[in-house]
C-alpha positions as CSV (number, residue, x, y, z in Angstrom):
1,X,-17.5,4.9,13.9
2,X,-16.2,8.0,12.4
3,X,-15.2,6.7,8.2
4,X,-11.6,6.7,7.6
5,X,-9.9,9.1,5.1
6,X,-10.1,7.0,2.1
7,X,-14.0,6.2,2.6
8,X,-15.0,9.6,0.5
9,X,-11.8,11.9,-0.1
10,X,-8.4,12.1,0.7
11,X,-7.8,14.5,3.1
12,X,-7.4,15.3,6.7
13,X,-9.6,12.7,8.6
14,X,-10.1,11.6,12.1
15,X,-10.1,7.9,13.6
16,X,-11.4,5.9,16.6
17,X,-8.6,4.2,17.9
18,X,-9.7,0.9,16.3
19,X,-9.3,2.8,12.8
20,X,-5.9,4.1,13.9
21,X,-4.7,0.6,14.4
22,X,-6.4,-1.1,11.5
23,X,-4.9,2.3,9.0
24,X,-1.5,2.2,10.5
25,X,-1.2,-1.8,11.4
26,X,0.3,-0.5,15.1
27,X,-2.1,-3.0,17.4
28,X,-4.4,-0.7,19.7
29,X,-2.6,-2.0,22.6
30,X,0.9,-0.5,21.0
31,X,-1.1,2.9,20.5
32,X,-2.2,3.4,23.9
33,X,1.1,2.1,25.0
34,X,2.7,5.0,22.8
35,X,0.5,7.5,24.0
36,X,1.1,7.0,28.1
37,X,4.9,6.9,27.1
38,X,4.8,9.9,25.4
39,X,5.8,8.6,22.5
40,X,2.0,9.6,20.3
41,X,0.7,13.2,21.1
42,X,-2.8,13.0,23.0
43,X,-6.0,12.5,20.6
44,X,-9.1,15.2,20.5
45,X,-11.4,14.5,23.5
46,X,-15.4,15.2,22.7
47,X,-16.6,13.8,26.0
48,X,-15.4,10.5,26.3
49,X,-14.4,9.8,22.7
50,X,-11.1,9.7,21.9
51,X,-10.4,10.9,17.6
52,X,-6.4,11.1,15.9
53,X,-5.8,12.5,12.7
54,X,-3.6,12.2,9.8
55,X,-0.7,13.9,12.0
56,X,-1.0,10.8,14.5
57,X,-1.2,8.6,11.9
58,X,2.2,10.7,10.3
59,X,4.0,10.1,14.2
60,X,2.9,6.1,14.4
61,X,5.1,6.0,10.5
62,X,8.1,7.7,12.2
63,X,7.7,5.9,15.3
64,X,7.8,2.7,13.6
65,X,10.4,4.1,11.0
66,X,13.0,4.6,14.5
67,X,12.5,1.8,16.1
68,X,12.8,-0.5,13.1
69,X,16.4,1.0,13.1
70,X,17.0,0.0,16.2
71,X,16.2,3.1,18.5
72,X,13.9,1.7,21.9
73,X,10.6,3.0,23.0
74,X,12.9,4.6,25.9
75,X,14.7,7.1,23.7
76,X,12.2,7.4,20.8
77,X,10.2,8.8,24.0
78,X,12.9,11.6,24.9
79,X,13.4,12.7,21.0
80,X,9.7,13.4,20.6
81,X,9.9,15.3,24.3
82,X,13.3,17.0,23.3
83,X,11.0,17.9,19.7
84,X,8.5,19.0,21.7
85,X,10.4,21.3,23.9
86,X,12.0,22.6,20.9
87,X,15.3,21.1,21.2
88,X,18.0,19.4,18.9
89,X,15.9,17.2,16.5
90,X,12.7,19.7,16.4
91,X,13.4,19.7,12.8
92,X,11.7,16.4,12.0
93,X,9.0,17.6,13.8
94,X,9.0,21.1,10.9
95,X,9.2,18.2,8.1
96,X,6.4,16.4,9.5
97,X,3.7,19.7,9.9
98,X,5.2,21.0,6.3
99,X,4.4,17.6,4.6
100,X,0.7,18.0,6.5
101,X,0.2,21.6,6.0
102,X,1.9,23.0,8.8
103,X,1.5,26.4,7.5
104,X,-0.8,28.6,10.0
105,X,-4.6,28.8,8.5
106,X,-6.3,32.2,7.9
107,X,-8.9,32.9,10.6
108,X,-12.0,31.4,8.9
109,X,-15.2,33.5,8.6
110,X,-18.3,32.7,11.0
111,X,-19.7,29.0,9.5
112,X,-23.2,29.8,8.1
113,X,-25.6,26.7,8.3
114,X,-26.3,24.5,5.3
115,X,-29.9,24.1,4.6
116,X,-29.4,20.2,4.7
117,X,-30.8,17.7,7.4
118,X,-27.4,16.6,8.8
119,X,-28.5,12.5,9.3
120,X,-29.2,12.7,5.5
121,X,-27.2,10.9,2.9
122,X,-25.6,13.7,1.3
123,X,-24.8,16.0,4.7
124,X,-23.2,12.2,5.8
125,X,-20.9,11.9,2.7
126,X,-19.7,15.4,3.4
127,X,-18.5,15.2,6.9
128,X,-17.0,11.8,5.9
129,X,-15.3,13.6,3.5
130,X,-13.8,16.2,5.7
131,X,-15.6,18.7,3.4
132,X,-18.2,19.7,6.4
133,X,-18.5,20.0,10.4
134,X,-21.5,19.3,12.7
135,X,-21.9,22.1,15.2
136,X,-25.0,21.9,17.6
137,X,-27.3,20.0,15.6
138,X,-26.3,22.1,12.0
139,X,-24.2,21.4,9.4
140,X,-21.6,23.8,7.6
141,X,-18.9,23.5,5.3
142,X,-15.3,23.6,6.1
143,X,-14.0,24.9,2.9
144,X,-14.3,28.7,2.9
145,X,-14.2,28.8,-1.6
146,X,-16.8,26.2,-1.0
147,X,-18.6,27.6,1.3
148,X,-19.0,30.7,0.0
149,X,-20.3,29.5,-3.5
150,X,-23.0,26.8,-1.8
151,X,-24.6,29.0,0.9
152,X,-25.3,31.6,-1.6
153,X,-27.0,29.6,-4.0
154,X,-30.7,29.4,-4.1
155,X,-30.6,25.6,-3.8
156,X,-28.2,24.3,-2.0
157,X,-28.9,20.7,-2.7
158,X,-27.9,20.6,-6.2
159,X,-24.6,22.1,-5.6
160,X,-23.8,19.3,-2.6
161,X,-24.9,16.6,-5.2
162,X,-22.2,18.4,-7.5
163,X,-19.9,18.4,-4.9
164,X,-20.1,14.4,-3.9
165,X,-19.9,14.0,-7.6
166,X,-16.9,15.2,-7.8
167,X,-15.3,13.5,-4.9
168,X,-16.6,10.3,-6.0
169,X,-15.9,10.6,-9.4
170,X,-11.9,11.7,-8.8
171,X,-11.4,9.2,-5.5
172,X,-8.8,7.0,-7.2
173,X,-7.7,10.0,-8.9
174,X,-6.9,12.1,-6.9
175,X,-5.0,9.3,-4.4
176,X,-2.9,8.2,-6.8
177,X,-2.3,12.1,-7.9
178,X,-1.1,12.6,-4.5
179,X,1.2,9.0,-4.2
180,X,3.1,10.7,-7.5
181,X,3.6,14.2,-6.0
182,X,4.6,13.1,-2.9
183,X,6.9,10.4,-4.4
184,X,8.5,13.5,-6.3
185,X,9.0,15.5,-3.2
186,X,11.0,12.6,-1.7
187,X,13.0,13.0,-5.2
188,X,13.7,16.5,-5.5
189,X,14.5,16.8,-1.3
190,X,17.0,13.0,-2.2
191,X,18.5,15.4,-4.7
192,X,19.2,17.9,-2.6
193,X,20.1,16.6,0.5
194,X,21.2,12.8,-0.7
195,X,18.4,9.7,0.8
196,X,18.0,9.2,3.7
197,X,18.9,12.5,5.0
198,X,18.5,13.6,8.8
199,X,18.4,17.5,9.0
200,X,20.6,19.2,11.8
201,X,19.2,21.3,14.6
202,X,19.9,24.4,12.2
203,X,18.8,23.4,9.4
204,X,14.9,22.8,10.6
205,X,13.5,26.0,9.3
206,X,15.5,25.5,5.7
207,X,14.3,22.2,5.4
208,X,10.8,22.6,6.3
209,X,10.5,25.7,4.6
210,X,11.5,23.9,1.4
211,X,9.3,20.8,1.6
212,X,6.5,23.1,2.3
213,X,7.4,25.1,-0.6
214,X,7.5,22.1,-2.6
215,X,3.8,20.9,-1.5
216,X,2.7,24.7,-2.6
217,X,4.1,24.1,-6.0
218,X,3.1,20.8,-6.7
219,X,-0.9,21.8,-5.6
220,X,-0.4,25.1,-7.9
221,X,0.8,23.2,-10.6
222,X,-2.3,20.3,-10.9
223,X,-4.4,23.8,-9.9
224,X,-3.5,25.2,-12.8
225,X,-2.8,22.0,-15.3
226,X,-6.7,21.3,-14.3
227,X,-7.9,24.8,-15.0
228,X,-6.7,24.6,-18.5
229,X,-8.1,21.3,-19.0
230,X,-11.0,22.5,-17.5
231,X,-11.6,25.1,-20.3
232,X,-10.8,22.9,-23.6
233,X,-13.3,20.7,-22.1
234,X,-15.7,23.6,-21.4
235,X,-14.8,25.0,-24.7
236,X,-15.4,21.6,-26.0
237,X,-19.6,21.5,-24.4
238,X,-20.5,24.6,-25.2
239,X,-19.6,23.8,-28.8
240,X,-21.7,20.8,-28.6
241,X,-24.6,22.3,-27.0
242,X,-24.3,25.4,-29.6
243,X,-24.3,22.4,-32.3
244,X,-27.1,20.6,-31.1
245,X,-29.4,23.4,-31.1
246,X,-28.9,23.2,-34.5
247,X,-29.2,20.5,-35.9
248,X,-32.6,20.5,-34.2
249,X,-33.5,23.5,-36.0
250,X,-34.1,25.3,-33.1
251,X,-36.0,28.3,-33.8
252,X,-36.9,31.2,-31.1
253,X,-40.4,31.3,-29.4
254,X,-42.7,33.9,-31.0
């Protein structure tokens, strides 16, 4: 069973269809249903495995969202085929791929293979994490910052170990980090636009553009707000360390 987003990290993860229903509370039955109506886009084949992501996950919200409003399944169905073509509404569809990231990715560099047995604890933590991929039998990180600091290091392990420290060790963090930034998204787009807003057809870009802006900001601002923590506490060791040394009297080798 692939481990759902909130077994390691918070971040883009991918579901068995069992997941998806327990995750969302949409009953299995409902998602398949969704999906041969058109309602759900298809899911990832790898052979006969079926895997949704977050972005299904972000539809199942808005499907349920519609129809508790009283829309049916009949004309939910044409406004994701009229989004899908492009038409009218496609600007919930911008919202949706700007809340997830919808900007386009830089081509990522050639994966280079992590010098880790990929059924081991630590290569299992990562992919559950979303932090690394399993590519004929080898295992490499996703990450390209990450990447590029771990498979240049000497050993590898101890920088991994580092890694699923931190993850561990900022889970609970870093969720409810994300609850309050995306709480005050849906406060500074309210302001704008008033709750409860539904953009027009020519206002997609604007709108998607902005929300996407506002996820930028809000990931530069902790970026930077932890970097300067990061130092006083750094500051903070080396001071200690330096202080250590002596009070032990520590003297040089001769």
């Amino acid at each position: 069973m692939v481990a759902p987003a909130d077994v390691w990290c918070t971040g883009l993860a991918e579901y068995r269809l069992d997941d998806l229903a327990r995750i969302s509370g949409v009953s299995a039955r409902n998602i398949r249903a969704y999906r041969e109506r058109g309602l759900l886009d298809p899911p990832r084949r790898q052979g006969r495995s079926a895997y949704y992501d977050d972005y299904h996950l972000s539809q199942l919200k808005t499907i349920n969202q519609l129809l508790r409003k009283g829309f049916t399944s009949a004309h939910i169905a044409e406004f994701f085929a009229r989004m899908r073509e492009g038409h009218d509404l496609a600007a919930i569809l911008g919202v949706q791929q700007a809340i997830l990231g919808g900007k386009p990715e830089p081509a990522r560099p050639a994966a280079v293979a992590l010098d880790l047995d990929p059924g081991c604890d630590e290569a299992q933590r990562l992919l559950s994490c979303g932090l690394a991929e399993l590519k004929a039998d080898s295992l490499s990180l996703t990450h390209p910052g990450i990447a590029e600091i771990v498979t240049h290091a000497t050993d590898q392990r101890s920088y991994i170990q580092m890694i699923l420290r931190v993850v561990a060790s900022t889970e609970g963090t870093i969720d409810e980090l994300a609850a309050n930034l995306v709480a005050a998204i849906e406060d500074a787009f309210a302001a704008r636009y008033g709750a409860g807003y539904v953009p027009r057809p020519d206002e997609a870009d604007e709108v998607a553009a902005l929300i996407s802006d506002y996820r930028d900001l809000g990931m530069a601002v902790v970026a930077h707000q932890l970097d300067r923590a990061m130092q006083r506490h750094m500051v903070s060791a080396v001071s200690n360390y330096t202080a250590g040394i002596a009070t032990n009297d520590w003297k040089p080798t001769e």
